[in-house]
Amino acid sequence: MTLSVCFLSAELAPWAKAGGLGDVVAALSVELARRDVETSVVMPRHRNPELERLAAGSRRVLDSADLQLGRHAFRYHVLSCPGPLGVQLFLVDCPELFDREGVYGGGGDEHLRWLLLCHAALALWRTIGRGPDVLHCNDWHTAAAALLLRADQGHPALAHTRSLLTIHNLGYQGVISAGLATELGLGDEALERLDAGDLRAGRINLLKEGIRAAHAVNTVSPTYAREICTPELGMGLHEDLSTRPGGVIGILNGIDTRTWDPAADPLLPVHYSARTPAGKHTMRTLLCEKLGLTPGPAPVVGMVSRLVWQKGIDIALPALEQALAEGSIAVAVLGSGERELESALGGLGQRFPGRLAFRQGHDEALAHWIEAGSDAFLMPSRYEPCGLNQMYSLRYGTVPLVRATGGLADSVQDFDESRETGTGIVFRDADSNAVAWALGRMVELFRTPARWNRLRANGMAVELGWERPAGQYVDLYQRLVRQPVP
Ligand code: ADP
Ligand code: GLC
């Protein structure tokens, strides 16, 4: 029988994207549908003009459902419409919670938004009459669905359904006050399953509850799967993760090689490939013109990032400043996030005009231009569950400079000059000396074109698509389906 999988996600590119989660759910779901897995995605009807166009052709599969979360009463609908390439899309329509600017609100009702999404997904499948084989939850926003499924497992539509929780980022856990327990909308039995230690401490951790309830848990790279089982990177959940029966499985993300293809990228005015690399040089010139950079013979270093602690931008700043003062690099940065990081980058741009360009905001096209037009790409992350930009960089012939953590360690191999193997420059420590070392090594290699071209070609030859990881997910789904409910 055909395997059926339903993703529950806050994000789905291109309609709702704050980071890599949106890219991953979009590309993985399409790849699964291509393999004849019956694939659906349940997401909020976020405020987005393109999503509105999709919704215009939709039909209501769940009409005027009511949900009481503590003292809050909500009415919502679920719309069904064809999603991307063979994927069935279900939009949870609750304007009160989702018709807002941006995917995440960060307001006092954030937990209500995501709990409603989880409840709506289960109500949808109960109404349809047969749930998917696997309910694939992603991050804390949808982790509660694993808990709700346990409580609903007696329902004939859901008795066979298994839950998989993918952790894309342990840094966000959805911790709320224990006083809000009634707002989870759980029955008494399910409430009793909540972590007693947390309740005593006055809190409920939605990600932890999902980890405890899910039939399987995975994360987005093998190294991060190991790291989060240690106190250093487990962010308080290492014991829950390391003692889980079945452990934490690591599956390295792929990238959407159709969207991110230097030979056909519709967001680029010029195309190139490993065999026809001339366009990369043109893209570099165009990028520099667009951003007002005058690098001369120095390499252009790109960065596209959420500007948050995780990404280690603050660690890189002193090293960038030093290299800029020496005139050995030029830098193109696109990002938004914490005020202090934005103003530090803006300040560097003023001190080094023509050498560092900082563009604040979210700009899909510029992200592609920076990947294509830069010589190297810097990711000094403190931790990185997977990271997608280093893989985009490999594909775009842009040498990644990455810290050896999580998925960065799994997707970039340090260049070995004697054997000419490796795809980037990998540094170990989370400090500016390590970043300075990596920048220095990059500048050296860049001065020897034969070496540099080899390093770039090694990266461009790496297989990065979703074929392999999608196969690993299908294996995992099949194992789950065969497994009796514990
Ligand atoms: P994370 O999900 O932690 O932010 P990833 O590397 O997995 O990190 O994915 C980030 C995604 O978001 C990439 O597709 C990247 O190009 C994109 N991105 C991040 N910041 C911006 C921005 N300011 N403008 C456009 N795209 C961005
Ligand atoms: C998260 C992580 C990032 C990962 C992405 C997609 O946001 O920070 O490392 O690539 O999810 O899985």
PDB file of N, CA, C and O and ligand atoms in Angstrom, residues 11 17-24 168-169 172 253 260 304-308 310-311 334-336 359-368 371 377 379 383-390 392 408, ligand 1:
ATOM      1  N   GLU A  11       6.484  26.705   8.472  1.00  0.00           N
ATOM      2  CA  GLU A  11       7.031  27.344   7.270  1.00  0.00           C
ATOM      3  C   GLU A  11       6.918  26.423   6.060  1.00  0.00           C
ATOM      4  O   GLU A  11       7.020  25.200   6.191  1.00  0.00           O
ATOM      5  N   LYS A  17       8.605  31.651   4.868  1.00  0.00           N
ATOM      6  CA  LYS A  17       9.980  31.224   5.118  1.00  0.00           C
ATOM      7  C   LYS A  17      10.680  32.225   6.009  1.00  0.00           C
ATOM      8  O   LYS A  17      10.744  33.411   5.690  1.00  0.00           O
ATOM      9  N   ALA A  18      11.186  31.737   7.132  1.00  0.00           N
ATOM     10  CA  ALA A  18      12.009  32.589   7.987  1.00  0.00           C
ATOM     11  C   ALA A  18      13.446  32.083   7.943  1.00  0.00           C
ATOM     12  O   ALA A  18      14.386  32.828   8.187  1.00  0.00           O
ATOM     13  N   GLY A  19      13.629  30.819   7.658  1.00  0.00           N
ATOM     14  CA  GLY A  19      14.968  30.236   7.597  1.00  0.00           C
ATOM     15  C   GLY A  19      14.915  28.937   6.819  1.00  0.00           C
ATOM     16  O   GLY A  19      14.063  28.767   5.931  1.00  0.00           O
ATOM     17  N   GLY A  20      15.804  28.008   7.201  1.00  0.00           N
ATOM     18  CA  GLY A  20      15.949  26.777   6.428  1.00  0.00           C
ATOM     19  C   GLY A  20      14.757  25.831   6.515  1.00  0.00           C
ATOM     20  O   GLY A  20      14.530  25.042   5.597  1.00  0.00           O
ATOM     21  N   LEU A  21      13.984  25.906   7.610  1.00  0.00           N
ATOM     22  CA  LEU A  21      12.842  24.996   7.775  1.00  0.00           C
ATOM     23  C   LEU A  21      11.907  25.031   6.563  1.00  0.00           C
ATOM     24  O   LEU A  21      11.487  23.992   6.047  1.00  0.00           O
ATOM     25  N   GLY A  22      11.610  26.256   6.092  1.00  0.00           N
ATOM     26  CA  GLY A  22      10.711  26.413   4.945  1.00  0.00           C
ATOM     27  C   GLY A  22      11.275  25.746   3.698  1.00  0.00           C
ATOM     28  O   GLY A  22      10.553  25.076   2.944  1.00  0.00           O
ATOM     29  N   ASP A  23      12.567  25.897   3.475  1.00  0.00           N
ATOM     30  CA  ASP A  23      13.217  25.273   2.309  1.00  0.00           C
ATOM     31  C   ASP A  23      13.147  23.758   2.419  1.00  0.00           C
ATOM     32  O   ASP A  23      12.888  23.057   1.439  1.00  0.00           O
ATOM     33  N   VAL A  24      13.414  23.248   3.616  1.00  0.00           N
ATOM     34  CA  VAL A  24      13.516  21.799   3.797  1.00  0.00           C
ATOM     35  C   VAL A  24      12.154  21.135   3.597  1.00  0.00           C
ATOM     36  O   VAL A  24      12.042  20.153   2.854  1.00  0.00           O
ATOM     37  N   HIS A 168      14.843  20.755  13.993  1.00  0.00           N
ATOM     38  CA  HIS A 168      15.679  21.581  13.114  1.00  0.00           C
ATOM     39  C   HIS A 168      16.524  22.523  13.941  1.00  0.00           C
ATOM     40  O   HIS A 168      17.524  23.036  13.456  1.00  0.00           O
ATOM     41  N   ASN A 169      16.093  22.789  15.152  1.00  0.00           N
ATOM     42  CA  ASN A 169      16.847  23.727  15.975  1.00  0.00           C
ATOM     43  C   ASN A 169      16.426  23.578  17.434  1.00  0.00           C
ATOM     44  O   ASN A 169      15.304  23.925  17.795  1.00  0.00           O
ATOM     45  N   TYR A 172      15.174  26.644  20.110  1.00  0.00           N
ATOM     46  CA  TYR A 172      13.830  27.193  20.293  1.00  0.00           C
ATOM     47  C   TYR A 172      12.946  26.071  20.810  1.00  0.00           C
ATOM     48  O   TYR A 172      12.745  25.073  20.119  1.00  0.00           O
ATOM     49  N   ASN A 253      20.298  17.143   5.777  1.00  0.00           N
ATOM     50  CA  ASN A 253      19.418  17.751   4.776  1.00  0.00           C
ATOM     51  C   ASN A 253      20.053  17.717   3.398  1.00  0.00           C
ATOM     52  O   ASN A 253      21.282  17.739   3.256  1.00  0.00           O
ATOM     53  N   TRP A 260      18.180  26.033  -6.498  1.00  0.00           N
ATOM     54  CA  TRP A 260      19.556  26.504  -6.319  1.00  0.00           C
ATOM     55  C   TRP A 260      20.450  25.831  -7.358  1.00  0.00           C
ATOM     56  O   TRP A 260      21.120  24.845  -7.076  1.00  0.00           O
ATOM     57  N   VAL A 304      25.000  35.295   4.356  1.00  0.00           N
ATOM     58  CA  VAL A 304      23.541  35.491   4.324  1.00  0.00           C
ATOM     59  C   VAL A 304      23.013  34.756   5.546  1.00  0.00           C
ATOM     60  O   VAL A 304      23.180  33.547   5.659  1.00  0.00           O
ATOM     61  N   SER A 305      22.409  35.496   6.458  1.00  0.00           N
ATOM     62  CA  SER A 305      22.132  34.829   7.733  1.00  0.00           C
ATOM     63  C   SER A 305      21.074  35.558   8.552  1.00  0.00           C
ATOM     64  O   SER A 305      20.928  36.778   8.459  1.00  0.00           O
ATOM     65  N   ARG A 306      20.363  34.769   9.366  1.00  0.00           N
ATOM     66  CA  ARG A 306      19.633  35.397  10.458  1.00  0.00           C
ATOM     67  C   ARG A 306      20.713  35.918  11.405  1.00  0.00           C
ATOM     68  O   ARG A 306      21.706  35.216  11.670  1.00  0.00           O
ATOM     69  N   LEU A 307      20.556  37.139  11.893  1.00  0.00           N
ATOM     70  CA  LEU A 307      21.609  37.713  12.745  1.00  0.00           C
ATOM     71  C   LEU A 307      21.254  37.435  14.205  1.00  0.00           C
ATOM     72  O   LEU A 307      20.660  38.266  14.890  1.00  0.00           O
ATOM     73  N   VAL A 308      21.602  36.224  14.625  1.00  0.00           N
ATOM     74  CA  VAL A 308      21.302  35.787  15.994  1.00  0.00           C
ATOM     75  C   VAL A 308      22.531  35.095  16.577  1.00  0.00           C
ATOM     76  O   VAL A 308      23.443  34.705  15.841  1.00  0.00           O
ATOM     77  N   GLN A 310      23.211  32.193  17.631  1.00  0.00           N
ATOM     78  CA  GLN A 310      23.566  30.892  17.053  1.00  0.00           C
ATOM     79  C   GLN A 310      24.584  31.010  15.925  1.00  0.00           C
ATOM     80  O   GLN A 310      25.484  30.183  15.786  1.00  0.00           O
ATOM     81  N   LYS A 311      24.448  32.056  15.123  1.00  0.00           N
ATOM     82  CA  LYS A 311      25.214  32.137  13.875  1.00  0.00           C
ATOM     83  C   LYS A 311      26.639  32.652  14.067  1.00  0.00           C
ATOM     84  O   LYS A 311      27.424  32.672  13.120  1.00  0.00           O
ATOM     85  N   LEU A 334      24.162  39.965   3.951  1.00  0.00           N
ATOM     86  CA  LEU A 334      22.713  40.172   3.940  1.00  0.00           C
ATOM     87  C   LEU A 334      22.148  39.485   5.173  1.00  0.00           C
ATOM     88  O   LEU A 334      22.464  38.326   5.437  1.00  0.00           O
ATOM     89  N   GLY A 335      21.352  40.205   5.939  1.00  0.00           N
ATOM     90  CA  GLY A 335      20.762  39.546   7.099  1.00  0.00           C
ATOM     91  C   GLY A 335      19.911  40.498   7.901  1.00  0.00           C
ATOM     92  O   GLY A 335      19.925  41.708   7.709  1.00  0.00           O
ATOM     93  N   SER A 336      19.156  39.899   8.817  1.00  0.00           N
ATOM     94  CA  SER A 336      18.411  40.732   9.755  1.00  0.00           C
ATOM     95  C   SER A 336      18.260  39.956  11.039  1.00  0.00           C
ATOM     96  O   SER A 336      18.381  38.732  11.061  1.00  0.00           O
ATOM     97  N   ARG A 359      23.505  44.709   3.790  1.00  0.00           N
ATOM     98  CA  ARG A 359      22.106  44.964   3.449  1.00  0.00           C
ATOM     99  C   ARG A 359      21.242  44.312   4.507  1.00  0.00           C
ATOM    100  O   ARG A 359      21.309  43.108   4.720  1.00  0.00           O
ATOM    101  N   GLN A 360      20.457  45.153   5.173  1.00  0.00           N
ATOM    102  CA  GLN A 360      19.587  44.660   6.232  1.00  0.00           C
ATOM    103  C   GLN A 360      18.248  44.245   5.620  1.00  0.00           C
ATOM    104  O   GLN A 360      17.736  44.932   4.740  1.00  0.00           O
ATOM    105  N   GLY A 361      17.715  43.099   6.049  1.00  0.00           N
ATOM    106  CA  GLY A 361      16.390  42.680   5.587  1.00  0.00           C
ATOM    107  C   GLY A 361      16.419  41.284   5.019  1.00  0.00           C
ATOM    108  O   GLY A 361      17.435  40.587   5.092  1.00  0.00           O
ATOM    109  N   HIS A 362      15.262  40.875   4.483  1.00  0.00           N
ATOM    110  CA  HIS A 362      15.164  39.557   3.853  1.00  0.00           C
ATOM    111  C   HIS A 362      15.003  39.780   2.359  1.00  0.00           C
ATOM    112  O   HIS A 362      14.099  40.474   1.920  1.00  0.00           O
ATOM    113  N   ASP A 363      15.906  39.248   1.565  1.00  0.00           N
ATOM    114  CA  ASP A 363      15.895  39.506   0.127  1.00  0.00           C
ATOM    115  C   ASP A 363      16.339  38.243  -0.599  1.00  0.00           C
ATOM    116  O   ASP A 363      17.534  37.939  -0.688  1.00  0.00           O
ATOM    117  N   GLU A 364      15.340  37.503  -1.083  1.00  0.00           N
ATOM    118  CA  GLU A 364      15.594  36.206  -1.724  1.00  0.00           C
ATOM    119  C   GLU A 364      16.565  36.353  -2.911  1.00  0.00           C
ATOM    120  O   GLU A 364      17.534  35.596  -3.026  1.00  0.00           O
ATOM    121  N   ALA A 365      16.311  37.333  -3.770  1.00  0.00           N
ATOM    122  CA  ALA A 365      17.145  37.482  -4.967  1.00  0.00           C
ATOM    123  C   ALA A 365      18.586  37.821  -4.575  1.00  0.00           C
ATOM    124  O   ALA A 365      19.542  37.224  -5.097  1.00  0.00           O
ATOM    125  N   LEU A 366      18.739  38.736  -3.624  1.00  0.00           N
ATOM    126  CA  LEU A 366      20.100  39.115  -3.224  1.00  0.00           C
ATOM    127  C   LEU A 366      20.835  37.924  -2.591  1.00  0.00           C
ATOM    128  O   LEU A 366      22.048  37.760  -2.762  1.00  0.00           O
ATOM    129  N   ALA A 367      20.092  37.060  -1.883  1.00  0.00           N
ATOM    130  CA  ALA A 367      20.724  35.868  -1.303  1.00  0.00           C
ATOM    131  C   ALA A 367      21.330  35.010  -2.424  1.00  0.00           C
ATOM    132  O   ALA A 367      22.460  34.524  -2.316  1.00  0.00           O
ATOM    133  N   HIS A 368      20.599  34.874  -3.526  1.00  0.00           N
ATOM    134  CA  HIS A 368      21.122  34.092  -4.664  1.00  0.00           C
ATOM    135  C   HIS A 368      22.320  34.805  -5.310  1.00  0.00           C
ATOM    136  O   HIS A 368      23.298  34.178  -5.684  1.00  0.00           O
ATOM    137  N   GLU A 371      25.387  34.276  -3.146  1.00  0.00           N
ATOM    138  CA  GLU A 371      25.930  32.931  -3.326  1.00  0.00           C
ATOM    139  C   GLU A 371      26.703  32.833  -4.644  1.00  0.00           C
ATOM    140  O   GLU A 371      27.758  32.217  -4.718  1.00  0.00           O
ATOM    141  N   PHE A 377      32.358  31.931   1.315  1.00  0.00           N
ATOM    142  CA  PHE A 377      31.149  32.161   2.109  1.00  0.00           C
ATOM    143  C   PHE A 377      31.452  31.779   3.549  1.00  0.00           C
ATOM    144  O   PHE A 377      31.945  30.689   3.815  1.00  0.00           O
ATOM    145  N   MET A 379      30.554  30.973   7.507  1.00  0.00           N
ATOM    146  CA  MET A 379      29.534  30.549   8.487  1.00  0.00           C
ATOM    147  C   MET A 379      30.228  30.172   9.798  1.00  0.00           C
ATOM    148  O   MET A 379      30.631  29.024   9.993  1.00  0.00           O
ATOM    149  N   TYR A 383      26.505  26.888  16.907  1.00  0.00           N
ATOM    150  CA  TYR A 383      25.993  25.541  16.640  1.00  0.00           C
ATOM    151  C   TYR A 383      25.200  25.625  15.352  1.00  0.00           C
ATOM    152  O   TYR A 383      24.734  26.706  14.975  1.00  0.00           O
ATOM    153  N   GLU A 384      25.100  24.523  14.636  1.00  0.00           N
ATOM    154  CA  GLU A 384      24.366  24.549  13.371  1.00  0.00           C
ATOM    155  C   GLU A 384      23.779  23.172  13.103  1.00  0.00           C
ATOM    156  O   GLU A 384      24.491  22.252  12.706  1.00  0.00           O
ATOM    157  N   PRO A 385      22.474  23.016  13.348  1.00  0.00           N
ATOM    158  CA  PRO A 385      21.847  21.702  13.151  1.00  0.00           C
ATOM    159  C   PRO A 385      22.172  21.109  11.780  1.00  0.00           C
ATOM    160  O   PRO A 385      22.574  19.959  11.673  1.00  0.00           O
ATOM    161  N   CYS A 386      21.996  21.899  10.747  1.00  0.00           N
ATOM    162  CA  CYS A 386      22.459  21.466   9.425  1.00  0.00           C
ATOM    163  C   CYS A 386      23.126  22.640   8.726  1.00  0.00           C
ATOM    164  O   CYS A 386      24.306  22.637   8.490  1.00  0.00           O
ATOM    165  N   GLY A 387      22.322  23.666   8.413  1.00  0.00           N
ATOM    166  CA  GLY A 387      22.850  24.774   7.611  1.00  0.00           C
ATOM    167  C   GLY A 387      22.634  24.434   6.145  1.00  0.00           C
ATOM    168  O   GLY A 387      22.918  23.319   5.712  1.00  0.00           O
ATOM    169  N   LEU A 388      22.092  25.390   5.419  1.00  0.00           N
ATOM    170  CA  LEU A 388      21.868  25.159   3.988  1.00  0.00           C
ATOM    171  C   LEU A 388      22.820  25.988   3.131  1.00  0.00           C
ATOM    172  O   LEU A 388      23.243  25.583   2.063  1.00  0.00           O
ATOM    173  N   ASN A 389      23.187  27.178   3.648  1.00  0.00           N
ATOM    174  CA  ASN A 389      23.976  28.073   2.804  1.00  0.00           C
ATOM    175  C   ASN A 389      25.332  27.504   2.415  1.00  0.00           C
ATOM    176  O   ASN A 389      25.833  27.788   1.335  1.00  0.00           O
ATOM    177  N   GLN A 390      25.938  26.695   3.298  1.00  0.00           N
ATOM    178  CA  GLN A 390      27.224  26.112   2.908  1.00  0.00           C
ATOM    179  C   GLN A 390      27.045  25.150   1.743  1.00  0.00           C
ATOM    180  O   GLN A 390      27.934  25.005   0.898  1.00  0.00           O
ATOM    181  N   TYR A 392      24.511  25.492  -0.554  1.00  0.00           N
ATOM    182  CA  TYR A 392      24.282  26.354  -1.723  1.00  0.00           C
ATOM    183  C   TYR A 392      25.643  26.844  -2.245  1.00  0.00           C
ATOM    184  O   TYR A 392      25.880  26.896  -3.437  1.00  0.00           O
ATOM    185  N   LEU A 408      27.487  21.548   9.427  1.00  0.00           N
ATOM    186  CA  LEU A 408      28.614  22.161   8.707  1.00  0.00           C
ATOM    187  C   LEU A 408      29.753  21.147   8.641  1.00  0.00           C
ATOM    188  O   LEU A 408      30.392  20.961   7.600  1.00  0.00           O
TER     189      LEU A 408
HETATM  190  P1  ADP B   1      18.580  28.817   9.581  1.00  0.00           P
HETATM  191  O1  ADP B   1      17.411  27.975   9.227  1.00  0.00           O
HETATM  192  O2  ADP B   1      19.147  28.504  10.919  1.00  0.00           O
HETATM  193  O3  ADP B   1      18.329  30.271   9.423  1.00  0.00           O
HETATM  194  P2  ADP B   1      19.846  27.657   7.210  1.00  0.00           P
HETATM  195  O4  ADP B   1      21.214  27.811   6.678  1.00  0.00           O
HETATM  196  O5  ADP B   1      19.322  26.291   7.330  1.00  0.00           O
HETATM  197  O6  ADP B   1      19.767  28.456   8.579  1.00  0.00           O
HETATM  198  O7  ADP B   1      18.818  28.355   6.228  1.00  0.00           O
HETATM  199  C1  ADP B   1      18.727  29.714   6.061  1.00  0.00           C
HETATM  200  C2  ADP B   1      17.915  29.986   4.810  1.00  0.00           C
HETATM  201  O8  ADP B   1      17.374  31.280   4.907  1.00  0.00           O
HETATM  202  C3  ADP B   1      18.738  29.950   3.553  1.00  0.00           C
HETATM  203  O9  ADP B   1      17.930  29.583   2.465  1.00  0.00           O
HETATM  204  C4  ADP B   1      19.183  31.415   3.413  1.00  0.00           C
HETATM  205  O10 ADP B   1      19.522  31.761   2.102  1.00  0.00           O
HETATM  206  C5  ADP B   1      17.947  32.110   3.890  1.00  0.00           C
HETATM  207  N1  ADP B   1      18.170  33.431   4.466  1.00  0.00           N
HETATM  208  C6  ADP B   1      18.641  33.736   5.694  1.00  0.00           C
HETATM  209  N2  ADP B   1      18.666  35.075   5.874  1.00  0.00           N
HETATM  210  C7  ADP B   1      18.195  35.607   4.717  1.00  0.00           C
HETATM  211  C8  ADP B   1      17.963  36.946   4.269  1.00  0.00           C
HETATM  212  N3  ADP B   1      18.237  37.986   5.052  1.00  0.00           N
HETATM  213  N4  ADP B   1      17.463  37.132   3.026  1.00  0.00           N
HETATM  214  C9  ADP B   1      17.192  36.071   2.222  1.00  0.00           C
HETATM  215  N5  ADP B   1      17.378  34.791   2.587  1.00  0.00           N
HETATM  216  C10 ADP B   1      17.866  34.568   3.816  1.00  0.00           C
END
